[in-house]
Tab-separated table of C-alpha atoms in Angstrom:
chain	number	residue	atom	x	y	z
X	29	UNK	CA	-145.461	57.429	32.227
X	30	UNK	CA	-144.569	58.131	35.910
X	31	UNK	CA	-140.878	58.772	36.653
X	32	UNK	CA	-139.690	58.285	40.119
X	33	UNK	CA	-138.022	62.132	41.192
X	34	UNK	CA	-134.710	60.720	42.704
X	35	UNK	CA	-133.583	61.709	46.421
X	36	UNK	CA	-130.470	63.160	44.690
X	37	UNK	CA	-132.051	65.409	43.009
X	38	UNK	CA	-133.687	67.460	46.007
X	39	UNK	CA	-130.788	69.595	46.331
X	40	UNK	CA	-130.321	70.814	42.616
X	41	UNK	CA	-134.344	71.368	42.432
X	42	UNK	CA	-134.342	73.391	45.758
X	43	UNK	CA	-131.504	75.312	44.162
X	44	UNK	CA	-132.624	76.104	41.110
X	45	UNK	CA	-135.620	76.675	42.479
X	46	UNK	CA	-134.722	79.977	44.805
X	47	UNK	CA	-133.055	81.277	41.745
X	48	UNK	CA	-135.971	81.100	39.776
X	49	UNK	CA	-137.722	82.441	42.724
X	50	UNK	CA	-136.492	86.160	42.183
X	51	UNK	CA	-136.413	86.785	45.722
X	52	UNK	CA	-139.272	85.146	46.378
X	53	UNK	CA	-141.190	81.978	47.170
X	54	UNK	CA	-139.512	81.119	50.568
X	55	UNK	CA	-136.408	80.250	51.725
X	56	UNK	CA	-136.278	76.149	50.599
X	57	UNK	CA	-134.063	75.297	52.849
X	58	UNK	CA	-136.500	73.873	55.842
X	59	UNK	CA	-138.589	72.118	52.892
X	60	UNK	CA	-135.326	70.746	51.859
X	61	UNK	CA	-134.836	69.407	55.196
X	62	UNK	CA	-138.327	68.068	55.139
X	63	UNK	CA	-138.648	65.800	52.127
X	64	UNK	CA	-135.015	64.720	52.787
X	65	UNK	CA	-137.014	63.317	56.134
X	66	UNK	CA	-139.729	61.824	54.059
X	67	UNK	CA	-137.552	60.107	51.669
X	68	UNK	CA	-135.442	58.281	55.116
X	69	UNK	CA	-138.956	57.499	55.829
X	70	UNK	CA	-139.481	55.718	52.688
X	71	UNK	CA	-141.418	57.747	50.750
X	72	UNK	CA	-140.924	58.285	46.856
X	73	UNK	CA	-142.456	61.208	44.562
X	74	UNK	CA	-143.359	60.091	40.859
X	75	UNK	CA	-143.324	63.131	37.993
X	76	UNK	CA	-146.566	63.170	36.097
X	77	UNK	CA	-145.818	64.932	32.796
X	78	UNK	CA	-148.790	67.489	32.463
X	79	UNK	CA	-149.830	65.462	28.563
X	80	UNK	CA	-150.053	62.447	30.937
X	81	UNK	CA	-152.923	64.202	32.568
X	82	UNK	CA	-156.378	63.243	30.898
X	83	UNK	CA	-158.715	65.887	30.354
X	84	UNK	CA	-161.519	65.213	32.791
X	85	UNK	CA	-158.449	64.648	35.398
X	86	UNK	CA	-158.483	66.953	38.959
X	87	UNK	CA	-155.074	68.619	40.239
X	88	UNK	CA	-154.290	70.693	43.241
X	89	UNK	CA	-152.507	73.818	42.808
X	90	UNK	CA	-150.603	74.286	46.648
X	91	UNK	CA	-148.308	76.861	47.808
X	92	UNK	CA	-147.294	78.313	51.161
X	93	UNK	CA	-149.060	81.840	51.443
X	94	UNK	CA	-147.711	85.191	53.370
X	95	UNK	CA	-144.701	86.852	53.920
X	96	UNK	CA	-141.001	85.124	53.184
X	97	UNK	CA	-139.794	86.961	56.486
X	98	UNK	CA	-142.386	85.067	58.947
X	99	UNK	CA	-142.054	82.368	57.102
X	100	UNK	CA	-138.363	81.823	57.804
X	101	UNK	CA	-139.279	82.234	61.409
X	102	UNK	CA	-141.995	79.282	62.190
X	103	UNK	CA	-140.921	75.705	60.904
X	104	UNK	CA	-142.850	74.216	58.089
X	105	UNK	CA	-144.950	70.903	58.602
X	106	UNK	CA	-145.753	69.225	55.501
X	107	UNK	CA	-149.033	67.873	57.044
X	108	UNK	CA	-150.749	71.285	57.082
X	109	UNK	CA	-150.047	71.511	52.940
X	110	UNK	CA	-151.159	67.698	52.813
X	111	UNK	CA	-154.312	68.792	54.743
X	112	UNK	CA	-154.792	72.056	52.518
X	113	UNK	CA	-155.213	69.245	50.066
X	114	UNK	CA	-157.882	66.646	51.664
X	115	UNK	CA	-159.762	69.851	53.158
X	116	UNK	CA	-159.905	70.496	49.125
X	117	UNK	CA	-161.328	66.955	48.130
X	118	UNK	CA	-163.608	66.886	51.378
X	119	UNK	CA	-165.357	69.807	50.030
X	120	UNK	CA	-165.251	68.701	46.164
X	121	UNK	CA	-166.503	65.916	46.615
X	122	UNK	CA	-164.160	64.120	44.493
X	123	UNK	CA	-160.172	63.091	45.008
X	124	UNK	CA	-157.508	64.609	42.944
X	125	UNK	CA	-155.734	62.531	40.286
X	126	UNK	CA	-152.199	64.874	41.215
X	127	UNK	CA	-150.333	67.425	43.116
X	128	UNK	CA	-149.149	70.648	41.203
X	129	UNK	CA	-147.111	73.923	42.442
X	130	UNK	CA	-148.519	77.347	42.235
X	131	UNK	CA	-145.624	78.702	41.250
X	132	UNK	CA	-141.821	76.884	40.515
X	133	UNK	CA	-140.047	79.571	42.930
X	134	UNK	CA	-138.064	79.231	45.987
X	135	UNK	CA	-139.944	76.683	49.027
X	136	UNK	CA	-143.087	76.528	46.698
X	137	UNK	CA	-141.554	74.636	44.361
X	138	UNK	CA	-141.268	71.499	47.091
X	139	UNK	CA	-145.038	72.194	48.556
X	140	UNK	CA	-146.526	69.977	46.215
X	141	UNK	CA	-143.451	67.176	46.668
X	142	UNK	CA	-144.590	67.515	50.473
X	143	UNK	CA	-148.207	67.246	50.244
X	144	UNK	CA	-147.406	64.423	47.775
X	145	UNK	CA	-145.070	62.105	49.536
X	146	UNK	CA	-147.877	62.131	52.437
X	147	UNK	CA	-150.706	61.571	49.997
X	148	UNK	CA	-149.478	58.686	47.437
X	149	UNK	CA	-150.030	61.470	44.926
X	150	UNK	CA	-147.954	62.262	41.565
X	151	UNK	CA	-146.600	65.883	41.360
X	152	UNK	CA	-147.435	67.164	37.852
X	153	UNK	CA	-144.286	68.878	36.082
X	154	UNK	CA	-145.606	72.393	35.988
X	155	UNK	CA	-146.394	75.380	37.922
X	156	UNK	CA	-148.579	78.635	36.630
X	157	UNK	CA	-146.151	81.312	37.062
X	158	UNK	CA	-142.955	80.128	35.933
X	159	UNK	CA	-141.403	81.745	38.789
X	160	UNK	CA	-142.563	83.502	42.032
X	161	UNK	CA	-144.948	86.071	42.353
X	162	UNK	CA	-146.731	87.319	45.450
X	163	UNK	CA	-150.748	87.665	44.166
X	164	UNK	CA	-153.525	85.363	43.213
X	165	UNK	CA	-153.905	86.905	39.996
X	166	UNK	CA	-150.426	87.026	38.923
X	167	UNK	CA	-150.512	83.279	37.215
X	168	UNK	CA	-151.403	81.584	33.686
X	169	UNK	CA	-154.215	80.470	34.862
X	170	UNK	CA	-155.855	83.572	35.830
X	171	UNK	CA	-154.081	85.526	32.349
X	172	UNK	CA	-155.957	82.371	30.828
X	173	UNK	CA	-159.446	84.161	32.263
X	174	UNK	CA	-160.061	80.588	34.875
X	175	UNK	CA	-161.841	80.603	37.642
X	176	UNK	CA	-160.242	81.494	40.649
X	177	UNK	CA	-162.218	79.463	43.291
X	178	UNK	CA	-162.611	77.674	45.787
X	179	UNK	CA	-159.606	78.030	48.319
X	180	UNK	CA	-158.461	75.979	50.711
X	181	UNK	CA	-156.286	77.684	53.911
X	182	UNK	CA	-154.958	75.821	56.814
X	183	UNK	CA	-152.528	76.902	59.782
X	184	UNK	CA	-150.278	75.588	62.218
X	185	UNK	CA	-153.575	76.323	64.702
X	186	UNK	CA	-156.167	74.160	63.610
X	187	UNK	CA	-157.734	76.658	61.619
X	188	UNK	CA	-159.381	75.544	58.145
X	189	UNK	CA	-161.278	78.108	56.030
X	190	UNK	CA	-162.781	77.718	52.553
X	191	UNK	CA	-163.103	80.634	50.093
X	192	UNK	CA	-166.404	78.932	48.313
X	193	UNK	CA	-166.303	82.460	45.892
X	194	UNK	CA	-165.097	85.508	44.998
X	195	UNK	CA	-165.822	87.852	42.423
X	196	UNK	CA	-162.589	88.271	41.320
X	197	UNK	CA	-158.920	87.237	40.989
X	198	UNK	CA	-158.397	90.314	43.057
X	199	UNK	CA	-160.911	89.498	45.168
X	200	UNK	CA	-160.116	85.654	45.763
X	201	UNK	CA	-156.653	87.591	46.467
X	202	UNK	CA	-158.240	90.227	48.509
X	203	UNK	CA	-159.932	87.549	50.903
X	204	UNK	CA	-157.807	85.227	51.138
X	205	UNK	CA	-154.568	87.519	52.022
X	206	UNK	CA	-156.712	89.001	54.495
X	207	UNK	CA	-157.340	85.592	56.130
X	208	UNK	CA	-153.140	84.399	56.338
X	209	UNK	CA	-152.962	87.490	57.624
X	210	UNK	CA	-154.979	86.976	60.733
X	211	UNK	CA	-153.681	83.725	60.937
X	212	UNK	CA	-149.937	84.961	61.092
X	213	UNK	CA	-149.209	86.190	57.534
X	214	UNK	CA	-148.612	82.418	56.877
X	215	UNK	CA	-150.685	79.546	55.842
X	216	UNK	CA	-150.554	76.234	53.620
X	217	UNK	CA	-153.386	76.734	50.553
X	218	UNK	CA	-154.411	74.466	48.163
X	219	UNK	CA	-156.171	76.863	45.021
X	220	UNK	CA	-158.705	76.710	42.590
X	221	UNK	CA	-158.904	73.090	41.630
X	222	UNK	CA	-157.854	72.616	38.057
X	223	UNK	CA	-158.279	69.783	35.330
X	224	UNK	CA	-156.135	68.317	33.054
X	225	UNK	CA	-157.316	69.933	30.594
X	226	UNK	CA	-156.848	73.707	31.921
X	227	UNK	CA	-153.132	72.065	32.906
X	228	UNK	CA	-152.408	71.347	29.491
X	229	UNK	CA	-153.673	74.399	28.056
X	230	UNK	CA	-152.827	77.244	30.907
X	231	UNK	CA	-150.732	75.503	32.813
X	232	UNK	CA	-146.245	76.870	32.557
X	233	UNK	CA	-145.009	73.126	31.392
X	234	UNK	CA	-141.926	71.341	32.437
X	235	UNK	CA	-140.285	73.866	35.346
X	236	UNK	CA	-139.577	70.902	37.956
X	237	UNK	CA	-137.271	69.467	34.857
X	238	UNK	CA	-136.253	73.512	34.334
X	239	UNK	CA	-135.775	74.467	38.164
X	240	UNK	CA	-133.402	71.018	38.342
X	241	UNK	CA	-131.125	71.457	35.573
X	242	UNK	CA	-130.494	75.117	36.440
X	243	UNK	CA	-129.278	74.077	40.180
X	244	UNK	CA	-127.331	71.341	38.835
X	245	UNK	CA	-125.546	73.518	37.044
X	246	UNK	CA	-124.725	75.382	40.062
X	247	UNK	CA	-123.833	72.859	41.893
X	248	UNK	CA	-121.579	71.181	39.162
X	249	UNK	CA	-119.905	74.996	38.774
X	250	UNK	CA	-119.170	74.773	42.270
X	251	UNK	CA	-118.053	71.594	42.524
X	252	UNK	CA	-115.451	72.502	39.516
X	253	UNK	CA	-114.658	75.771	40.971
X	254	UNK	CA	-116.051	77.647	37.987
X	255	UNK	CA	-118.129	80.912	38.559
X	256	UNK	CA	-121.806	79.338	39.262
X	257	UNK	CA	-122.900	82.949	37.838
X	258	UNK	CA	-121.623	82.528	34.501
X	259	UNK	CA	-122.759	79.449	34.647
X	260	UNK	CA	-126.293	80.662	35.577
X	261	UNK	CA	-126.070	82.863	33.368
X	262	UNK	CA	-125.071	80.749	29.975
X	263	UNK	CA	-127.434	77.775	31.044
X	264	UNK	CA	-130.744	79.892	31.240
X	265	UNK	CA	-129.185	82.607	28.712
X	266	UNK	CA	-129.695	85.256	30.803
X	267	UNK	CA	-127.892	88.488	31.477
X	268	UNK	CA	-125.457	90.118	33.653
X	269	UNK	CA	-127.368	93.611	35.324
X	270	UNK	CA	-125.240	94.954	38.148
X	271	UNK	CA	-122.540	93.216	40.757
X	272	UNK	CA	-121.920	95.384	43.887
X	273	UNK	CA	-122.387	95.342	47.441
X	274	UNK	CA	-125.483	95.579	49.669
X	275	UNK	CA	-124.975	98.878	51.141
X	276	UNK	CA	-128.761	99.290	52.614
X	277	UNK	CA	-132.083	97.221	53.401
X	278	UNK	CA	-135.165	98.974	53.972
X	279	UNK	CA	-138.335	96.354	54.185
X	280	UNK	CA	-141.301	95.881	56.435
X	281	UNK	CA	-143.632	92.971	56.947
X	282	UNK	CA	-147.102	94.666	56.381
X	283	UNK	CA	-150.581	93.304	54.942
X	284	UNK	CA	-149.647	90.012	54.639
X	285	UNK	CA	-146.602	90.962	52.190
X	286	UNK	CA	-142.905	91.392	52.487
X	287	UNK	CA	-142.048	95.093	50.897
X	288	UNK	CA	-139.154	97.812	50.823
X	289	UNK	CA	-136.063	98.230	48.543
X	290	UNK	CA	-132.380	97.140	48.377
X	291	UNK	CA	-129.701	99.429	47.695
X	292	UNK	CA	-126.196	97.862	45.764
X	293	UNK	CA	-123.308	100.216	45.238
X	294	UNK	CA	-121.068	99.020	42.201
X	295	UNK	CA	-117.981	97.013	41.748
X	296	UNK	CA	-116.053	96.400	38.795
X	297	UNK	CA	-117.167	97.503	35.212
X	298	UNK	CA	-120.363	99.459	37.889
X	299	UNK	CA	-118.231	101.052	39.976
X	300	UNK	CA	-119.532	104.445	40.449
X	301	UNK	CA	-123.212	103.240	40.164
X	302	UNK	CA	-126.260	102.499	42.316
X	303	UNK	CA	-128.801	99.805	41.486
X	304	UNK	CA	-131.821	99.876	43.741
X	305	UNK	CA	-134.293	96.559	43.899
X	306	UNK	CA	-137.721	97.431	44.993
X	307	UNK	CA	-139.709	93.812	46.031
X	308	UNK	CA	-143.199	92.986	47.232
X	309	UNK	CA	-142.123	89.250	48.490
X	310	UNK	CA	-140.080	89.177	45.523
X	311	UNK	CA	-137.659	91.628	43.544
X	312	UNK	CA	-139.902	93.756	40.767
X	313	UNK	CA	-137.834	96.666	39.478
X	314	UNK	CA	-134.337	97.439	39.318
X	315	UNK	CA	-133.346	101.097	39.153
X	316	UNK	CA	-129.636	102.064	38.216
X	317	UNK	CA	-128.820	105.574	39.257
X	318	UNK	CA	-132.722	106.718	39.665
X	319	UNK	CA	-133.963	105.800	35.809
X	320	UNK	CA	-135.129	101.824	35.517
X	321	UNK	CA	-133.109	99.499	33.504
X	322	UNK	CA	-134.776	96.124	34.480
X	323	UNK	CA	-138.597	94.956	35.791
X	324	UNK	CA	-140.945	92.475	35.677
X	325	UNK	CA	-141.774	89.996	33.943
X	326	UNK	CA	-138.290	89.298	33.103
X	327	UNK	CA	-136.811	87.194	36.079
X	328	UNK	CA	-134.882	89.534	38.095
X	329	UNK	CA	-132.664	87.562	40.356
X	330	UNK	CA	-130.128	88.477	43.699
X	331	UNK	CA	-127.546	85.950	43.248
X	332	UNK	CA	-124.636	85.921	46.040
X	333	UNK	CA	-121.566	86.219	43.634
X	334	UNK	CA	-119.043	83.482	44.940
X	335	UNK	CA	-121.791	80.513	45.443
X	336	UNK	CA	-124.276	81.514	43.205
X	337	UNK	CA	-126.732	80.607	45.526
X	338	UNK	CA	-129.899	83.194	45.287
X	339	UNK	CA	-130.576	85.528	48.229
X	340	UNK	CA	-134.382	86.320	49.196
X	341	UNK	CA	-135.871	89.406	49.941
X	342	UNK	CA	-135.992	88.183	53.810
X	343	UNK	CA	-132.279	87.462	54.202
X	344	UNK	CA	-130.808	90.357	51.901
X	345	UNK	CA	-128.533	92.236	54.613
X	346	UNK	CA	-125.934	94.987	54.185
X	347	UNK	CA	-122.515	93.605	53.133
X	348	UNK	CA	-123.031	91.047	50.769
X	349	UNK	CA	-121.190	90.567	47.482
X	350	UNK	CA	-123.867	90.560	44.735
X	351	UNK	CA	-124.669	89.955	41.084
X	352	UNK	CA	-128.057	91.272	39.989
X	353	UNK	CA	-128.942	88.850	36.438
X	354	UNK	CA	-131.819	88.871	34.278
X	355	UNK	CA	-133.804	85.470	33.147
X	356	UNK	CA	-136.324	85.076	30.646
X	357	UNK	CA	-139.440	85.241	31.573
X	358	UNK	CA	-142.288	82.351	30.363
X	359	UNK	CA	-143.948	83.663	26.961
X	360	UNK	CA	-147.342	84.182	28.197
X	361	UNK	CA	-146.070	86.293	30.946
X	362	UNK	CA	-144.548	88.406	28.214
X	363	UNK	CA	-148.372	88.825	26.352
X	364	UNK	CA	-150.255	91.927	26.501
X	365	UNK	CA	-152.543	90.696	28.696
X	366	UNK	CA	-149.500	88.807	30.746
X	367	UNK	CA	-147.527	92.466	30.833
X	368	UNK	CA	-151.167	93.859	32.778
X	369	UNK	CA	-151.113	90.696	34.888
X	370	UNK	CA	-147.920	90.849	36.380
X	371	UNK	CA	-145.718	94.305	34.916
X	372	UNK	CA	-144.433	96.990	36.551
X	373	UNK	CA	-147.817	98.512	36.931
X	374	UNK	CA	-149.379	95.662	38.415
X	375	UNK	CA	-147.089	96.739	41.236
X	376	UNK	CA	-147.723	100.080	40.991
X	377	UNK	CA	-145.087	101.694	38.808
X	378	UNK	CA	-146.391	103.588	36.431
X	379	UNK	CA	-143.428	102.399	33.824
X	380	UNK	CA	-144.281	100.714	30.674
X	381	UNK	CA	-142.448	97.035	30.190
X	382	UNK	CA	-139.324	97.217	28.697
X	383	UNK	CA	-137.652	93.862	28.130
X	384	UNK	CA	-133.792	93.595	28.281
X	385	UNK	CA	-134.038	90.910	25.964
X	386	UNK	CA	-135.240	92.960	23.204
């Protein structure tokens, strides 16, 4: 049964959402602004739940694609993710029954409400990665051994390409980073088209519902003048890693990706201590004093430590009061063949996955 997503609700999922975007996904704040415009326009997004879906059923996968610092610099239109979408049908041959997000993290997490409220589309409660990460291959779907094509891209230039193949997950990444890039290291996609079916089976269920409830807690913390941390942290029963201050940003803007390190010198119970967050778009490791204490997949996330409000890798900057807290991760991200997909060594650090949940 379809269940309107009230306009009150946009600022708890946006919320929620950068949190659960580790650093990544994009800064929601301009698609925030966007489908606030869309709903004064008098349009309305209905929730599909993903058991609603019927097997033979088609649903686009969209998501923003390139670096979080560019885009923070050029404004989002919702019409070029709407047209990542049609450019998707015209090529299938075939409409799709609902709108999905790649991944639940950050600005992503509203793509599909965009491409929806232009489209008369339901958005499917689901994503594939539970979070935010920055590759093709880093999602259910592709631990879940789908197919990774065809691929829609569309920029703010008029420029449409589709990826009709690739050999790989790697390689659909490979080709496809390689085209945002010469486009501006940012572009609206629509991905492999998937069917009900593969949504019920692959897909990471019920994270619009998840991404909500966390930034309504944050917001209600606020609002009560509670510690939105603590709050974070009992709602989503996470834990506590470091709290410090930014004391250096190192990070570049190169092959399409946002990459470098953060550096937080302790305060409180880790004074004394350095933590130091690498990131490729979003945060991966955490190293305390040179030896690493937390890493992918668990959900490490930058929160600023009076609002509680999560900081991206693209706004980080020296000064800020942090708390550095672990989330779980989705189960199959946690799966040996989830740990190759997406662990520390999928982003080149040759550490073996050590859960701080275990």
């Amino acid at each position: 049964m379809l269940q309107e997503f009230p306009e009150e609700n946009i600022e708890a999922l946006a919320t929620g959402a950068w949190i659960l975007g580790t650093g990544g996904g994009g800064n929601p704040y301009l698609s925030t602004l966007n489908l606030r415009r869309l709903y004064a326009e008098g349009a309305r997004i209905q929730i599909l739940q993903p058991d609603e879906l019927e097997d033979d059923d088609m649903v686009a996968v969209v998501s923003g694609m390139g670096a979080p610092l560019v885009g923070q610099e050029r404004l989002k239109d919702p019409r070029h993710m709407a047209r990542a979408v049609e450019l998707m049908e015209d090529y299938l041959g075939r409409p799709f029954r609902a709108i999905m997000a790649l991944e639940i993290g950050g600005a992503n997490a509203l793509s599909p409400f965009l491409a929806a409220a232009l489209l008369g589309r339901p958005v499917v409660n689901a994503d594939c990665m539970g979070r935010a990460y920055p590759e093709a291959q880093m999602t259910s779907f592709a631990i879940g051994g789908l197919s990774m094509f065809p691929l829609s891209l569309v920029d703010v230039r008029d420029n449409e390409v589709i990826v009709t193949r690739a050999e790989s997950w790697k390689w659909m990444e490979k080709v496809s980073r390689a085209v945002c890039t010469a486009v501006g290291s940012t572009a609206a996609t629509c991905k492999a088209p998937r069917t009900g079916r593969e949504v019920k089976d692959w897909g990471i269920h019920d994270t619009i519902t998840q991404a909500t409830e966390l930034g309504r807690v944050v917001l209600e913390a606020r609002a009560r003048h509670d510690d939105p941390v603590a709050a974070v942290l009992d709602h989503a029963k996470g834990k506590q890693i470091f709290r410090g201050k930014i004391v250096d940003v190192d990070r570049t803007t190169t092959g399409g990706f946002l990459r470098g390190k953060t550096v937080i010198e302790g305060i409180d119970a880790d004074r004394g201590a350095t933590l130091e967050l690498a990131f490729q778009n979003e945060w991966a490791v955490a190293f305390r004093n040179g030896e690493p204490v937390a890493m992918t997949p668990d959900l490490l996330c930058l929160l600023d430590s009076v609002s509680g409000s999560a900081i991206g890798t693209e706004s980080v900057r020296y000064g800020q009061r942090v708390s550095v807290v672990a989330l779980p991760a989705p189960e199959i991200l946690t799966t040996p063949a989830g740990v190759a997909a997406v662990g520390p060594r999928a982003f080149g650090y040759d550490i073996d996955f050590k859960s701080v949940f275990k």
